[in-house]
């Protein structure tokens, strides 16, 4: 039987992307290119080629522009969220893959992929015994007539349900020719087609069963009853418009004939080149006779033996080796709140799971303490076991951190995603073992024990693979910085940060009073009460009842974001009051209530520091996110005043001064900047003096403010437009200011230009310590995306190096504290600041250590400066 396949490329690639995007496990190549949509699309095409026995194949795409339907209805497809950049960057590769296969694909102005699919199907139906239309979009079901069969994706991409003219009614409750009438009645939220109010699928099917078409339903309005009649009367024009918009153009002038779509199998060498580019190891293997390269790890399935709670046998095996693969099994993420179920240990293809109740065996602990430990997440293992009195420290490998050094976008420490990235082995999702939400339950030990053992079983294989990828600098970062830092952070988490509950309650009372005051003032200014927290109600009040200005609308109502309110505040007092109301509401819910909820019985919060979450190398934290507490605002200082030291202690804060600008001076070798720092001058005043050609002693506050804005703006790749917005000046003035800046710091401009050009060539930026950040977007054809990547490329090596410096300093400070057996403890790291819970008797030695270590930890062309402050709470003046 002669068969042709017509594929809705847009639908398939979107489905391929979101199949994994919703889980957060986006595949990514080492170049930084996201590949989950490409992978799903390739998998789908390969499945089709191998199972569908066709001779011809054709793929249609949207062009991504306005179509003829937008001329009929300007809000067509309105309200859709912007397409994620992580997906957009994959589209060219999907089309390149089709080119490699020799499969014709097409996109046209004015038309959608559906129209192209339909038109090609109409051409093909007279030439083939079967035309298979494959999509995930029900709009194409109207094509199911005669020998044109529509296959809709069900679960995944390869499970398809076939719709034919014969089985259509049993599947949909209507005939295939009624599909556009059906859409006219029920609408389509994905295309922003409203249909008829109150008419759902069952009612629509019933009406079409009786009247045949939408036009006949409208012609018979008098015979309709009740709400249905009223709805049809009110929305009949809307329904006819929706039907028209849902109807495919089936006579599009196509540049290809059916004969052009003949499929000829490509050469394997060409396919291999593409698969290597996107790092699809499994597809390289499937090519069969292609010699496997070093980049592909042979990961034959291990023949593991599983042992449960056999402590003596494990001790015996440990005595025979100097290393082991180890993990703790804990079903939930917050290991401060949850206790482990036990540990898994793998040695020589023997997997052991030991229940936590048996971890008091001194012989077992003694053996583990002396072994090199490979694990998935050092900090989680260290903290979880230390809580039980088991202190391990000889960690030699951390899967999550290793993957993060390879590429910071590999930010998950989930073993499943890491295994799939580096070797050809899969693991079940955590939810598959324990269930999720209401279905969560701990299974039997043979289930979770086996899962725990399997998770660590390939760590040695993956370590070998990653060590082969890393540069010598990256290895130093992993083995001398990140892994030792994980233990330091573990201790910081266990130490915790004490909260004054009384002070937090005082702050809460103050904030609630402010909320109540603002609420009353807003009601008085408006003359009536409404829900201030409702954007919909607020929009109606501002733009209709008060008629302050003409408002912009989105899908849910008027836009009332901060930017909009700030502009309106210039002409009316209510918007500014609303901004204050929102500020205090967030302060109350996020910090007052949030911190009280997160306090443990010891009166402290035990935040979780994330080492591998940011692309920059910076640390972040959760539960609570102390990084987000503002530093220089009154609100931030208010919240910080609730963080207090332990008994008989003070808090000492050590903060790097202008570390990013100092690193910029170093990497750019900028003489004027280096001289300013090393002479102890204030850089912003020095910059202002040179730009305005005045003596540094005569620099005004306003001149320094502008110089400060451009100093930091340059570090973050700020454009003239961005600087103009910051300083409230014209773009012309901002551009002139930047030009004058570069005339006094020419090496900075040379460095930034060189950084961007190098990134375009290599695809990544690199810090002075070897930390890389991949940026495939820097060569994007999308101008906005490319410009954003260029700005990011300028900043990434600077911010990344600053992160590296403070991490190295933390390790050195912690080491010094332990060498001197001090009781004072590191308890927090926020941006460029370290916080130490300091015994009063140790204040002077701690200040000395912080100052000496932080300023001398790395050698740069400029001096590093750490400023110290201390007090009885974190709100230090």
Short mmCIF file of N, CA and C in Angstrom, two decimals, residues 476-554:
data_model
loop_
_atom_site.label_atom_id
_atom_site.label_comp_id
_atom_site.label_asym_id
_atom_site.label_seq_id
_atom_site.Cartn_x
_atom_site.Cartn_y
_atom_site.Cartn_z
N UNK A 476 40.33 21.74 39.45
CA UNK A 476 40.66 22.45 40.68
C UNK A 476 39.41 23.03 41.32
N UNK A 477 38.56 23.62 40.49
CA UNK A 477 37.31 24.19 41.00
C UNK A 477 36.46 23.12 41.69
N UNK A 478 36.36 21.96 41.06
CA UNK A 478 35.54 20.89 41.60
C UNK A 478 36.14 20.29 42.87
N UNK A 479 37.40 19.86 42.77
CA UNK A 479 37.98 19.07 43.85
C UNK A 479 38.60 19.91 44.97
N UNK A 480 38.98 21.17 44.66
CA UNK A 480 39.62 22.00 45.68
C UNK A 480 38.73 23.12 46.19
N UNK A 481 37.63 23.40 45.48
CA UNK A 481 36.73 24.46 45.91
C UNK A 481 35.33 23.93 46.21
N UNK A 482 34.63 23.43 45.20
CA UNK A 482 33.21 23.11 45.37
C UNK A 482 32.96 21.97 46.36
N UNK A 483 33.71 20.88 46.25
CA UNK A 483 33.47 19.76 47.16
C UNK A 483 33.86 20.10 48.60
N UNK A 484 35.04 20.71 48.85
CA UNK A 484 35.32 21.13 50.24
C UNK A 484 34.30 22.16 50.75
N UNK A 485 33.85 23.05 49.86
CA UNK A 485 32.86 24.06 50.27
C UNK A 485 31.55 23.40 50.68
N UNK A 486 31.19 22.29 50.06
CA UNK A 486 29.94 21.61 50.41
C UNK A 486 29.93 21.23 51.89
N UNK A 487 31.05 20.82 52.41
CA UNK A 487 31.15 20.47 53.84
C UNK A 487 31.04 21.72 54.71
N UNK A 488 31.70 22.80 54.28
CA UNK A 488 31.61 24.08 55.01
C UNK A 488 30.15 24.54 55.05
N UNK A 489 29.48 24.50 53.92
CA UNK A 489 28.08 24.92 53.86
C UNK A 489 27.20 24.02 54.70
N UNK A 490 27.53 22.73 54.73
CA UNK A 490 26.78 21.80 55.56
C UNK A 490 26.83 22.19 57.03
N UNK A 491 28.02 22.55 57.49
CA UNK A 491 28.15 23.00 58.88
C UNK A 491 27.39 24.31 59.12
N UNK A 492 27.44 25.22 58.14
CA UNK A 492 26.71 26.49 58.27
C UNK A 492 25.21 26.23 58.39
N UNK A 493 24.71 25.31 57.60
CA UNK A 493 23.28 24.97 57.68
C UNK A 493 22.93 24.39 59.04
N UNK A 494 23.79 23.51 59.53
CA UNK A 494 23.53 22.90 60.84
C UNK A 494 23.64 23.92 61.97
N UNK A 495 24.58 24.87 61.82
CA UNK A 495 24.71 25.92 62.83
C UNK A 495 23.43 26.74 62.91
N UNK A 496 22.87 27.09 61.75
CA UNK A 496 21.62 27.84 61.71
C UNK A 496 21.80 29.30 62.08
N UNK A 497 20.76 30.07 61.83
CA UNK A 497 20.77 31.51 62.12
C UNK A 497 19.61 31.78 63.08
N UNK A 498 19.94 32.30 64.27
CA UNK A 498 18.94 32.49 65.31
C UNK A 498 18.00 33.66 64.97
N UNK A 499 16.74 33.49 65.30
CA UNK A 499 15.72 34.50 65.06
C UNK A 499 15.11 34.92 66.40
N UNK A 500 14.94 36.24 66.56
CA UNK A 500 14.22 36.74 67.74
C UNK A 500 12.73 36.72 67.41
N UNK A 501 12.03 35.78 68.00
CA UNK A 501 10.60 35.66 67.74
C UNK A 501 9.86 36.91 68.22
N UNK A 502 10.28 37.45 69.36
CA UNK A 502 9.65 38.66 69.88
C UNK A 502 9.83 39.83 68.92
N UNK A 503 11.05 39.98 68.41
CA UNK A 503 11.32 41.08 67.48
C UNK A 503 10.53 40.89 66.19
N UNK A 504 10.44 39.66 65.72
CA UNK A 504 9.71 39.40 64.48
C UNK A 504 8.22 39.70 64.68
N UNK A 505 7.69 39.38 65.84
CA UNK A 505 6.29 39.70 66.13
C UNK A 505 6.07 41.21 66.21
N UNK A 506 7.07 41.93 66.77
CA UNK A 506 6.98 43.40 66.81
C UNK A 506 6.95 43.96 65.38
N UNK A 507 7.82 43.41 64.54
CA UNK A 507 7.86 43.86 63.14
C UNK A 507 6.53 43.56 62.46
N UNK A 508 5.99 42.37 62.75
CA UNK A 508 4.71 41.99 62.16
C UNK A 508 3.60 42.93 62.56
N UNK A 509 3.60 43.34 63.83
CA UNK A 509 2.57 44.27 64.31
C UNK A 509 2.71 45.62 63.60
N UNK A 510 3.95 46.09 63.46
CA UNK A 510 4.20 47.36 62.77
C UNK A 510 3.74 47.29 61.31
N UNK A 511 4.11 46.20 60.64
CA UNK A 511 3.77 46.05 59.22
C UNK A 511 2.26 45.97 59.03
N UNK A 512 1.57 45.23 59.90
CA UNK A 512 0.10 45.14 59.80
C UNK A 512 -0.55 46.50 60.01
N UNK A 513 -0.01 47.29 60.94
CA UNK A 513 -0.53 48.65 61.15
C UNK A 513 -0.36 49.50 59.89
N UNK A 514 0.79 49.34 59.23
CA UNK A 514 1.02 50.09 57.99
C UNK A 514 0.05 49.64 56.90
N UNK A 515 -0.18 48.34 56.81
CA UNK A 515 -1.12 47.81 55.81
C UNK A 515 -2.52 48.37 56.07
N UNK A 516 -2.94 48.37 57.33
CA UNK A 516 -4.27 48.88 57.68
C UNK A 516 -4.37 50.38 57.41
N UNK A 517 -3.29 51.11 57.73
CA UNK A 517 -3.28 52.56 57.47
C UNK A 517 -3.43 52.85 55.98
N UNK A 518 -2.63 52.14 55.17
CA UNK A 518 -2.65 52.36 53.71
C UNK A 518 -4.00 51.96 53.12
N UNK A 519 -4.56 50.87 53.63
CA UNK A 519 -5.86 50.42 53.15
C UNK A 519 -6.92 51.51 53.39
N UNK A 520 -6.90 52.09 54.59
CA UNK A 520 -7.86 53.14 54.93
C UNK A 520 -7.66 54.37 54.05
N UNK A 521 -6.41 54.76 53.83
CA UNK A 521 -6.12 55.93 53.01
C UNK A 521 -6.55 55.72 51.56
N UNK A 522 -6.32 54.52 51.05
CA UNK A 522 -6.73 54.21 49.67
C UNK A 522 -8.24 54.28 49.53
N UNK A 523 -8.95 53.71 50.50
CA UNK A 523 -10.42 53.75 50.45
C UNK A 523 -10.94 55.19 50.52
N UNK A 524 -10.30 56.00 51.37
CA UNK A 524 -10.74 57.39 51.48
C UNK A 524 -10.50 58.16 50.19
N UNK A 525 -9.37 57.92 49.54
CA UNK A 525 -9.05 58.61 48.29
C UNK A 525 -9.98 58.17 47.16
N UNK A 526 -10.38 56.89 47.19
CA UNK A 526 -11.24 56.36 46.13
C UNK A 526 -12.73 56.64 46.40
N UNK A 527 -13.07 56.71 47.68
CA UNK A 527 -14.46 56.93 48.04
C UNK A 527 -15.27 55.66 48.21
N UNK A 528 -14.62 54.52 48.13
CA UNK A 528 -15.31 53.23 48.30
C UNK A 528 -14.27 52.15 48.59
N UNK A 529 -14.76 50.98 49.04
CA UNK A 529 -13.87 49.87 49.35
C UNK A 529 -13.84 48.86 48.20
N UNK A 530 -12.71 48.19 48.07
CA UNK A 530 -12.55 47.12 47.08
C UNK A 530 -11.36 46.27 47.52
N UNK A 531 -11.12 45.17 46.81
CA UNK A 531 -10.01 44.28 47.15
C UNK A 531 -8.74 44.82 46.50
N UNK A 532 -7.91 45.50 47.28
CA UNK A 532 -6.69 46.13 46.75
C UNK A 532 -5.74 45.08 46.18
N UNK A 533 -5.78 43.87 46.72
CA UNK A 533 -4.87 42.80 46.28
C UNK A 533 -5.32 42.15 44.98
N UNK A 534 -6.50 42.49 44.50
CA UNK A 534 -7.00 41.92 43.25
C UNK A 534 -6.60 42.81 42.07
N UNK A 535 -5.70 42.36 41.19
CA UNK A 535 -5.32 43.18 40.04
C UNK A 535 -6.52 43.55 39.17
N UNK A 536 -7.49 42.62 39.07
CA UNK A 536 -8.67 42.89 38.25
C UNK A 536 -9.48 44.05 38.83
N UNK A 537 -9.77 43.98 40.13
CA UNK A 537 -10.54 45.06 40.76
C UNK A 537 -9.76 46.36 40.77
N UNK A 538 -8.47 46.28 41.05
CA UNK A 538 -7.64 47.49 41.08
C UNK A 538 -7.64 48.17 39.71
N UNK A 539 -7.51 47.38 38.65
CA UNK A 539 -7.51 47.93 37.30
C UNK A 539 -8.81 48.66 36.99
N UNK A 540 -9.92 48.06 37.38
CA UNK A 540 -11.22 48.68 37.14
C UNK A 540 -11.36 50.00 37.91
N UNK A 541 -10.82 50.02 39.14
CA UNK A 541 -10.87 51.24 39.95
C UNK A 541 -10.03 52.34 39.31
N UNK A 542 -8.79 52.02 38.94
CA UNK A 542 -7.87 53.04 38.43
C UNK A 542 -8.28 53.57 37.06
N UNK A 543 -8.69 52.66 36.17
CA UNK A 543 -8.88 53.06 34.77
C UNK A 543 -10.34 53.30 34.37
N UNK A 544 -11.29 52.85 35.21
CA UNK A 544 -12.70 53.07 34.88
C UNK A 544 -13.36 54.01 35.88
N UNK A 545 -13.32 53.64 37.16
CA UNK A 545 -14.03 54.45 38.16
C UNK A 545 -13.31 55.76 38.43
N UNK A 546 -11.98 55.72 38.62
CA UNK A 546 -11.22 56.96 38.83
C UNK A 546 -10.78 57.58 37.51
N UNK A 547 -10.71 56.75 36.46
CA UNK A 547 -10.32 57.21 35.11
C UNK A 547 -9.04 58.04 35.15
N UNK A 548 -8.03 57.53 35.85
CA UNK A 548 -6.75 58.24 35.96
C UNK A 548 -6.08 58.39 34.60
N UNK A 549 -6.13 57.32 33.83
CA UNK A 549 -5.52 57.31 32.50
C UNK A 549 -6.15 56.18 31.70
N UNK A 550 -5.75 56.05 30.45
CA UNK A 550 -6.21 54.95 29.63
C UNK A 550 -5.32 53.74 29.90
N UNK A 551 -5.91 52.67 30.37
CA UNK A 551 -5.12 51.51 30.77
C UNK A 551 -4.91 50.51 29.65
N UNK A 552 -3.82 49.75 29.79
CA UNK A 552 -3.55 48.64 28.87
C UNK A 552 -4.18 47.38 29.43
N UNK A 553 -4.69 46.55 28.53
CA UNK A 553 -5.34 45.32 28.96
C UNK A 553 -4.56 44.10 28.52
N UNK A 554 -4.65 43.06 29.35
CA UNK A 554 -4.17 41.73 28.94
C UNK A 554 -5.34 40.76 29.07
#
